[in-house]
Amino acid sequence: MSEPMPVRAPRHRGIYLLPNLFTTGAMFAGFYAIIASISGFYADAAVAVFFAAVLDGMDGRVARMTGTQSEFGVQYDSLSDLVSFGLAPSLVLYTWSLSALKDFGPLWGKLGWAAAFIYVACAALRLARFNTQVSVIDKRYFQGLASPAAAGVCMSFVWSMEKFGVPGTDVCFVVPFIAVIAGLLMVSRFRYYSFKSLPTGDRQRVPFGWMVGAVLLLALLILDTPRVLLAGFTVYLLSGPVLTLWGLAEHRRRGRRGAG
């Protein structure tokens, strides 16, 4: 009778360090934004969220370039996004402006934290939907406003107001609309261009005018960073409904022509 084969101990699966370091950095920036807003440094909090967006955009590219993509990285990135682009922006908005609504009565106070919660809940739903549809969606477009872009709209507004000396208490009746609209657009079916198909390799050349435009955009960012970011993110926020409705209108026109 042969001896039984020895049972091998299960191998512990490791994780890739480099892309997850960028993801951790993005989550730390979001955490710092929360701490800064609690301490009253609202402009610093807004800038920290933009740093988180930069790091979030790098982790996936680093993973693809180094061949270190993994399911762990995908899930970890989503959790980091919920902190940096869900919790952090909502708490910045609440501490900066929405909390001032309670001075107008208990009902107004509830409206303030409800608007902040709607934003967080929509960010979580948007990330969950993205993870379940990542293998079937068109990579050129996002379904719904991406959470970093929604955070960019909110934080560029805070940063712009802080730079020009407008306290959050003066716009406390405007901020709920910004938070709720940004949140609802995240879970909408509007299509937003993802910028994932931009030319990056040597074989994908672009006209010279693109380089000139990039230089002009960089100059504008240096001159007035918060307002240029606010204008850019606002245009992007509006682009989803406009392009989707325009596409539906074109589809109906073609259907009528075909029927005729």
mmCIF file of C-alpha atoms in Angstrom:
data_model
loop_
_atom_site.group_PDB
_atom_site.id
_atom_site.type_symbol
_atom_site.label_atom_id
_atom_site.label_comp_id
_atom_site.label_asym_id
_atom_site.label_seq_id
_atom_site.Cartn_x
_atom_site.Cartn_y
_atom_site.Cartn_z
ATOM 1 C CA MET A 1 0.000 0.000 0.000
ATOM 2 C CA SER A 2 1.527 3.279 -1.082
ATOM 3 C CA GLU A 3 2.096 6.047 1.374
ATOM 4 C CA PRO A 4 -0.228 9.063 1.083
ATOM 5 C CA MET A 5 1.200 12.076 -0.657
ATOM 6 C CA PRO A 6 2.066 14.918 1.752
ATOM 7 C CA VAL A 7 -0.402 17.785 1.690
ATOM 8 C CA ARG A 8 1.180 21.056 0.641
ATOM 9 C CA ALA A 9 0.422 24.166 2.584
ATOM 10 C CA PRO A 10 -1.639 26.676 0.601
ATOM 11 C CA ARG A 11 0.414 29.348 -1.109
ATOM 12 C CA HIS A 12 -0.217 32.866 0.055
ATOM 13 C CA ARG A 13 -1.086 35.112 -2.858
ATOM 14 C CA GLY A 14 0.700 38.419 -2.762
ATOM 15 C CA ILE A 15 -0.276 41.779 -4.181
ATOM 16 C CA TYR A 16 1.507 44.097 -6.561
ATOM 17 C CA LEU A 17 3.210 46.922 -4.687
ATOM 18 C CA LEU A 18 3.675 49.747 -7.192
ATOM 19 C CA PRO A 19 0.097 50.398 -8.454
ATOM 20 C CA ASN A 20 -1.333 49.867 -4.979
ATOM 21 C CA LEU A 21 1.064 52.473 -3.593
ATOM 22 C CA PHE A 22 -0.517 55.036 -5.933
ATOM 23 C CA THR A 23 -3.979 53.879 -4.831
ATOM 24 C CA THR A 24 -2.965 54.222 -1.181
ATOM 25 C CA GLY A 25 -1.602 57.702 -1.888
ATOM 26 C CA ALA A 26 -4.925 58.696 -3.433
ATOM 27 C CA MET A 27 -6.809 57.387 -0.412
ATOM 28 C CA PHE A 28 -4.446 59.249 1.924
ATOM 29 C CA ALA A 29 -5.081 62.488 0.002
ATOM 30 C CA GLY A 30 -8.823 61.969 0.429
ATOM 31 C CA PHE A 31 -8.360 61.266 4.135
ATOM 32 C CA TYR A 32 -6.242 64.399 4.485
ATOM 33 C CA ALA A 33 -9.003 66.409 2.794
ATOM 34 C CA ILE A 34 -11.432 65.256 5.483
ATOM 35 C CA ILE A 35 -9.027 66.212 8.287
ATOM 36 C CA ALA A 36 -8.266 69.585 6.663
ATOM 37 C CA SER A 37 -11.952 70.430 6.285
ATOM 38 C CA ILE A 38 -12.652 69.573 9.931
ATOM 39 C CA SER A 39 -9.807 71.940 10.878
ATOM 40 C CA GLY A 40 -11.245 74.693 8.674
ATOM 41 C CA PHE A 41 -8.647 74.580 5.866
ATOM 42 C CA TYR A 42 -11.135 74.234 3.048
ATOM 43 C CA ALA A 43 -8.905 75.303 0.158
ATOM 44 C CA ASP A 44 -6.261 72.796 1.258
ATOM 45 C CA ALA A 45 -8.970 70.133 1.436
ATOM 46 C CA ALA A 46 -10.083 70.883 -2.126
ATOM 47 C CA VAL A 47 -6.505 70.747 -3.413
ATOM 48 C CA ALA A 48 -5.990 67.407 -1.652
ATOM 49 C CA VAL A 49 -8.954 65.917 -3.529
ATOM 50 C CA PHE A 50 -7.387 67.019 -6.827
ATOM 51 C CA PHE A 51 -4.121 65.353 -5.780
ATOM 52 C CA ALA A 52 -6.150 62.216 -5.130
ATOM 53 C CA ALA A 53 -7.586 62.449 -8.651
ATOM 54 C CA VAL A 54 -4.097 62.690 -10.167
ATOM 55 C CA LEU A 55 -2.865 59.663 -8.225
ATOM 56 C CA ASP A 56 -6.052 57.754 -9.049
ATOM 57 C CA GLY A 57 -5.465 58.366 -12.738
ATOM 58 C CA MET A 58 -1.906 57.054 -12.455
ATOM 59 C CA ASP A 59 -2.463 53.764 -10.621
ATOM 60 C CA GLY A 60 -4.354 52.091 -13.454
ATOM 61 C CA ARG A 61 -1.869 53.283 -16.074
ATOM 62 C CA VAL A 62 1.061 52.081 -13.975
ATOM 63 C CA ALA A 63 -0.615 48.685 -13.573
ATOM 64 C CA ARG A 64 -1.160 48.368 -17.330
ATOM 65 C CA MET A 65 2.358 49.530 -18.188
ATOM 66 C CA THR A 66 4.003 47.107 -15.751
ATOM 67 C CA GLY A 67 1.604 44.211 -16.324
ATOM 68 C CA THR A 68 0.532 44.215 -12.669
ATOM 69 C CA GLN A 69 -3.247 44.385 -13.062
ATOM 70 C CA SER A 70 -5.232 42.308 -10.583
ATOM 71 C CA GLU A 71 -8.741 41.893 -9.205
ATOM 72 C CA PHE A 72 -7.419 43.008 -5.816
ATOM 73 C CA GLY A 73 -6.218 46.256 -7.373
ATOM 74 C CA VAL A 74 -9.612 46.878 -8.982
ATOM 75 C CA GLN A 75 -11.487 46.430 -5.714
ATOM 76 C CA TYR A 76 -8.935 48.398 -3.691
ATOM 77 C CA ASP A 77 -9.133 51.238 -6.199
ATOM 78 C CA SER A 78 -12.919 51.377 -5.820
ATOM 79 C CA LEU A 79 -12.657 51.577 -2.026
ATOM 80 C CA SER A 80 -10.085 54.338 -2.371
ATOM 81 C CA ASP A 81 -12.360 56.202 -4.794
ATOM 82 C CA LEU A 82 -15.244 56.021 -2.326
ATOM 83 C CA VAL A 83 -13.075 57.700 0.319
ATOM 84 C CA SER A 84 -11.434 60.285 -1.942
ATOM 85 C CA PHE A 85 -14.318 61.163 -4.263
ATOM 86 C CA GLY A 86 -17.319 60.191 -2.146
ATOM 87 C CA LEU A 87 -16.782 60.769 1.556
ATOM 88 C CA ALA A 88 -14.142 63.498 1.289
ATOM 89 C CA PRO A 89 -16.060 65.893 -1.036
ATOM 90 C CA SER A 90 -19.326 65.424 0.862
ATOM 91 C CA LEU A 91 -17.703 66.178 4.221
ATOM 92 C CA VAL A 92 -15.849 69.169 2.789
ATOM 93 C CA LEU A 93 -19.128 70.539 1.441
ATOM 94 C CA TYR A 94 -20.862 69.882 4.748
ATOM 95 C CA THR A 95 -18.251 71.460 7.014
ATOM 96 C CA TRP A 96 -17.703 74.370 4.634
ATOM 97 C CA SER A 97 -21.291 75.299 3.820
ATOM 98 C CA LEU A 98 -24.079 72.770 4.368
ATOM 99 C CA SER A 99 -23.720 72.752 8.141
ATOM 100 C CA ALA A 100 -24.665 76.453 8.162
ATOM 101 C CA LEU A 101 -28.220 75.549 7.123
ATOM 102 C CA LYS A 102 -29.017 74.432 10.669
ATOM 103 C CA ASP A 103 -28.972 78.100 11.696
ATOM 104 C CA PHE A 104 -32.203 78.540 9.728
ATOM 105 C CA GLY A 105 -34.029 75.777 11.589
ATOM 106 C CA PRO A 106 -34.023 72.013 12.188
ATOM 107 C CA LEU A 107 -35.582 71.228 8.815
ATOM 108 C CA TRP A 108 -32.907 73.191 6.968
ATOM 109 C CA GLY A 109 -30.233 71.443 9.006
ATOM 110 C CA LYS A 110 -31.576 68.055 7.925
ATOM 111 C CA LEU A 111 -31.558 69.244 4.328
ATOM 112 C CA GLY A 112 -27.847 70.001 4.678
ATOM 113 C CA TRP A 113 -26.742 66.582 5.834
ATOM 114 C CA ALA A 114 -29.255 64.874 3.529
ATOM 115 C CA ALA A 115 -27.671 66.576 0.503
ATOM 116 C CA ALA A 116 -24.231 65.439 1.661
ATOM 117 C CA PHE A 117 -25.479 61.878 2.164
ATOM 118 C CA ILE A 118 -27.148 61.772 -1.254
ATOM 119 C CA TYR A 119 -23.800 62.627 -2.815
ATOM 120 C CA VAL A 120 -21.998 59.840 -0.886
ATOM 121 C CA ALA A 121 -24.692 57.255 -1.624
ATOM 122 C CA CYS A 122 -24.681 58.085 -5.339
ATOM 123 C CA ALA A 123 -20.879 57.825 -5.441
ATOM 124 C CA ALA A 124 -21.067 54.354 -3.853
ATOM 125 C CA LEU A 125 -23.805 53.242 -6.261
ATOM 126 C CA ARG A 126 -21.870 54.589 -9.227
ATOM 127 C CA LEU A 127 -18.717 52.687 -8.243
ATOM 128 C CA ALA A 128 -20.658 49.462 -7.610
ATOM 129 C CA ARG A 129 -22.384 49.727 -10.998
ATOM 130 C CA PHE A 130 -19.076 50.411 -12.735
ATOM 131 C CA ASN A 131 -17.462 47.320 -11.183
ATOM 132 C CA THR A 132 -20.320 45.072 -12.312
ATOM 133 C CA GLN A 133 -20.334 46.443 -15.862
ATOM 134 C CA VAL A 134 -16.604 46.942 -16.427
ATOM 135 C CA SER A 135 -16.351 43.973 -18.817
ATOM 136 C CA VAL A 136 -19.291 44.925 -21.037
ATOM 137 C CA ILE A 137 -19.312 48.724 -21.319
ATOM 138 C CA ASP A 138 -17.815 50.765 -24.130
ATOM 139 C CA LYS A 139 -14.380 51.857 -22.902
ATOM 140 C CA ARG A 140 -14.696 55.176 -24.730
ATOM 141 C CA TYR A 141 -17.572 56.328 -22.540
ATOM 142 C CA PHE A 142 -18.635 56.332 -18.902
ATOM 143 C CA GLN A 143 -22.249 55.607 -18.017
ATOM 144 C CA GLY A 144 -22.950 58.438 -15.628
ATOM 145 C CA LEU A 145 -20.564 61.101 -14.387
ATOM 146 C CA ALA A 146 -17.350 59.557 -13.038
ATOM 147 C CA SER A 147 -16.827 60.114 -9.311
ATOM 148 C CA PRO A 148 -13.487 61.995 -9.748
ATOM 149 C CA ALA A 149 -15.217 64.418 -12.143
ATOM 150 C CA ALA A 150 -18.131 64.923 -9.734
ATOM 151 C CA ALA A 151 -15.643 65.606 -6.950
ATOM 152 C CA GLY A 152 -13.813 67.994 -9.282
ATOM 153 C CA VAL A 153 -16.961 70.072 -9.820
ATOM 154 C CA CYS A 154 -17.643 70.325 -6.080
ATOM 155 C CA MET A 155 -14.062 70.965 -4.976
ATOM 156 C CA SER A 156 -13.275 73.503 -7.703
ATOM 157 C CA PHE A 157 -16.357 75.428 -6.555
ATOM 158 C CA VAL A 158 -15.143 75.390 -2.943
ATOM 159 C CA TRP A 159 -11.621 76.360 -3.988
ATOM 160 C CA SER A 160 -12.870 79.235 -6.179
ATOM 161 C CA MET A 161 -15.095 80.625 -3.444
ATOM 162 C CA GLU A 162 -12.315 80.396 -0.866
ATOM 163 C CA LYS A 163 -9.815 82.119 -3.154
ATOM 164 C CA PHE A 164 -12.103 85.109 -3.662
ATOM 165 C CA GLY A 165 -13.156 85.392 -0.055
ATOM 166 C CA VAL A 166 -16.700 84.063 -0.341
ATOM 167 C CA PRO A 167 -17.513 82.049 2.814
ATOM 168 C CA GLY A 168 -19.539 78.881 2.567
ATOM 169 C CA THR A 169 -22.292 80.397 4.705
ATOM 170 C CA ASP A 170 -23.056 82.883 1.907
ATOM 171 C CA VAL A 171 -23.776 80.112 -0.604
ATOM 172 C CA CYS A 172 -25.344 77.545 1.724
ATOM 173 C CA PHE A 173 -28.587 77.572 -0.301
ATOM 174 C CA VAL A 174 -26.677 76.889 -3.534
ATOM 175 C CA VAL A 175 -24.416 74.068 -2.354
ATOM 176 C CA PRO A 176 -27.252 71.522 -1.805
ATOM 177 C CA PHE A 177 -28.166 71.798 -5.486
ATOM 178 C CA ILE A 178 -24.533 71.284 -6.518
ATOM 179 C CA ALA A 179 -24.171 68.219 -4.283
ATOM 180 C CA VAL A 180 -27.459 66.606 -5.325
ATOM 181 C CA ILE A 181 -27.071 67.320 -9.056
ATOM 182 C CA ALA A 182 -23.513 65.978 -9.092
ATOM 183 C CA GLY A 183 -24.674 62.916 -7.170
ATOM 184 C CA LEU A 184 -27.640 62.169 -9.416
ATOM 185 C CA LEU A 185 -25.538 62.585 -12.546
ATOM 186 C CA MET A 186 -23.175 59.910 -11.216
ATOM 187 C CA VAL A 187 -26.020 57.354 -11.234
ATOM 188 C CA SER A 188 -27.624 58.636 -14.427
ATOM 189 C CA ARG A 189 -27.491 56.924 -17.823
ATOM 190 C CA PHE A 190 -25.936 59.913 -19.542
ATOM 191 C CA ARG A 191 -22.817 59.039 -21.517
ATOM 192 C CA TYR A 192 -19.607 60.894 -20.736
ATOM 193 C CA TYR A 193 -16.450 60.709 -22.806
ATOM 194 C CA SER A 194 -13.852 58.742 -20.825
ATOM 195 C CA PHE A 195 -10.690 60.125 -22.520
ATOM 196 C CA LYS A 196 -9.309 56.564 -22.520
ATOM 197 C CA SER A 197 -8.972 56.599 -26.309
ATOM 198 C CA LEU A 198 -6.712 59.635 -26.448
ATOM 199 C CA PRO A 199 -3.577 59.076 -28.581
ATOM 200 C CA THR A 200 -0.612 58.081 -26.438
ATOM 201 C CA GLY A 201 1.794 56.091 -28.609
ATOM 202 C CA ASP A 202 4.231 57.136 -31.319
ATOM 203 C CA ARG A 203 1.927 55.803 -34.043
ATOM 204 C CA GLN A 204 -1.055 57.820 -32.808
ATOM 205 C CA ARG A 205 -0.118 61.321 -33.902
ATOM 206 C CA VAL A 206 -2.279 64.412 -33.431
ATOM 207 C CA PRO A 207 -2.438 67.757 -35.273
ATOM 208 C CA PHE A 208 0.007 70.456 -34.173
ATOM 209 C CA GLY A 209 -2.912 72.577 -32.962
ATOM 210 C CA TRP A 210 -3.527 70.124 -30.143
ATOM 211 C CA MET A 211 -0.119 70.958 -28.694
ATOM 212 C CA VAL A 212 -0.830 74.676 -28.931
ATOM 213 C CA GLY A 213 -4.151 74.161 -27.144
ATOM 214 C CA ALA A 214 -2.424 72.143 -24.392
ATOM 215 C CA VAL A 215 0.095 74.969 -23.854
ATOM 216 C CA LEU A 216 -2.699 77.575 -23.648
ATOM 217 C CA LEU A 217 -4.636 75.419 -21.181
ATOM 218 C CA LEU A 218 -1.533 75.029 -19.021
ATOM 219 C CA ALA A 219 -1.016 78.802 -19.054
ATOM 220 C CA LEU A 220 -4.623 79.409 -17.980
ATOM 221 C CA LEU A 221 -4.265 76.882 -15.166
ATOM 222 C CA ILE A 222 -1.193 78.686 -13.891
ATOM 223 C CA LEU A 223 -2.932 82.080 -14.021
ATOM 224 C CA ASP A 224 -6.164 81.073 -12.247
ATOM 225 C CA THR A 225 -6.230 77.392 -11.341
ATOM 226 C CA PRO A 226 -9.499 77.144 -9.354
ATOM 227 C CA ARG A 227 -11.710 79.048 -11.801
ATOM 228 C CA VAL A 228 -10.269 77.288 -14.846
ATOM 229 C CA LEU A 229 -10.879 73.933 -13.159
ATOM 230 C CA LEU A 230 -14.410 74.998 -12.205
ATOM 231 C CA ALA A 231 -15.162 76.057 -15.787
ATOM 232 C CA GLY A 232 -13.677 72.882 -17.247
ATOM 233 C CA PHE A 233 -15.436 70.483 -14.901
ATOM 234 C CA THR A 234 -18.736 72.341 -15.295
ATOM 235 C CA VAL A 235 -18.527 72.025 -19.080
ATOM 236 C CA TYR A 236 -17.737 68.327 -18.705
ATOM 237 C CA LEU A 237 -20.668 67.881 -16.291
ATOM 238 C CA LEU A 238 -23.037 69.435 -18.833
ATOM 239 C CA SER A 239 -21.552 67.512 -21.757
ATOM 240 C CA GLY A 240 -23.174 64.232 -20.725
ATOM 241 C CA PRO A 241 -26.822 65.375 -20.893
ATOM 242 C CA VAL A 242 -26.175 67.518 -23.974
ATOM 243 C CA LEU A 243 -24.405 64.823 -25.989
ATOM 244 C CA THR A 244 -26.844 62.093 -24.922
ATOM 245 C CA LEU A 245 -29.929 64.129 -25.811
ATOM 246 C CA TRP A 246 -28.335 65.242 -29.082
ATOM 247 C CA GLY A 247 -27.581 61.604 -29.936
ATOM 248 C CA LEU A 248 -31.177 60.581 -29.208
ATOM 249 C CA ALA A 249 -32.465 63.402 -31.388
ATOM 250 C CA GLU A 250 -30.185 62.317 -34.250
ATOM 251 C CA HIS A 251 -31.335 58.719 -33.882
ATOM 252 C CA ARG A 252 -34.977 59.795 -34.142
ATOM 253 C CA ARG A 253 -34.262 61.899 -37.219
ATOM 254 C CA ARG A 254 -32.606 58.955 -38.944
ATOM 255 C CA GLY A 255 -35.553 56.748 -38.022
ATOM 256 C CA ARG A 256 -37.973 59.220 -39.556
ATOM 257 C CA ARG A 257 -35.898 59.476 -42.725
ATOM 258 C CA GLY A 258 -35.761 55.696 -42.992
ATOM 259 C CA ALA A 259 -39.507 55.438 -42.514
ATOM 260 C CA GLY A 260 -40.089 58.102 -45.123
#
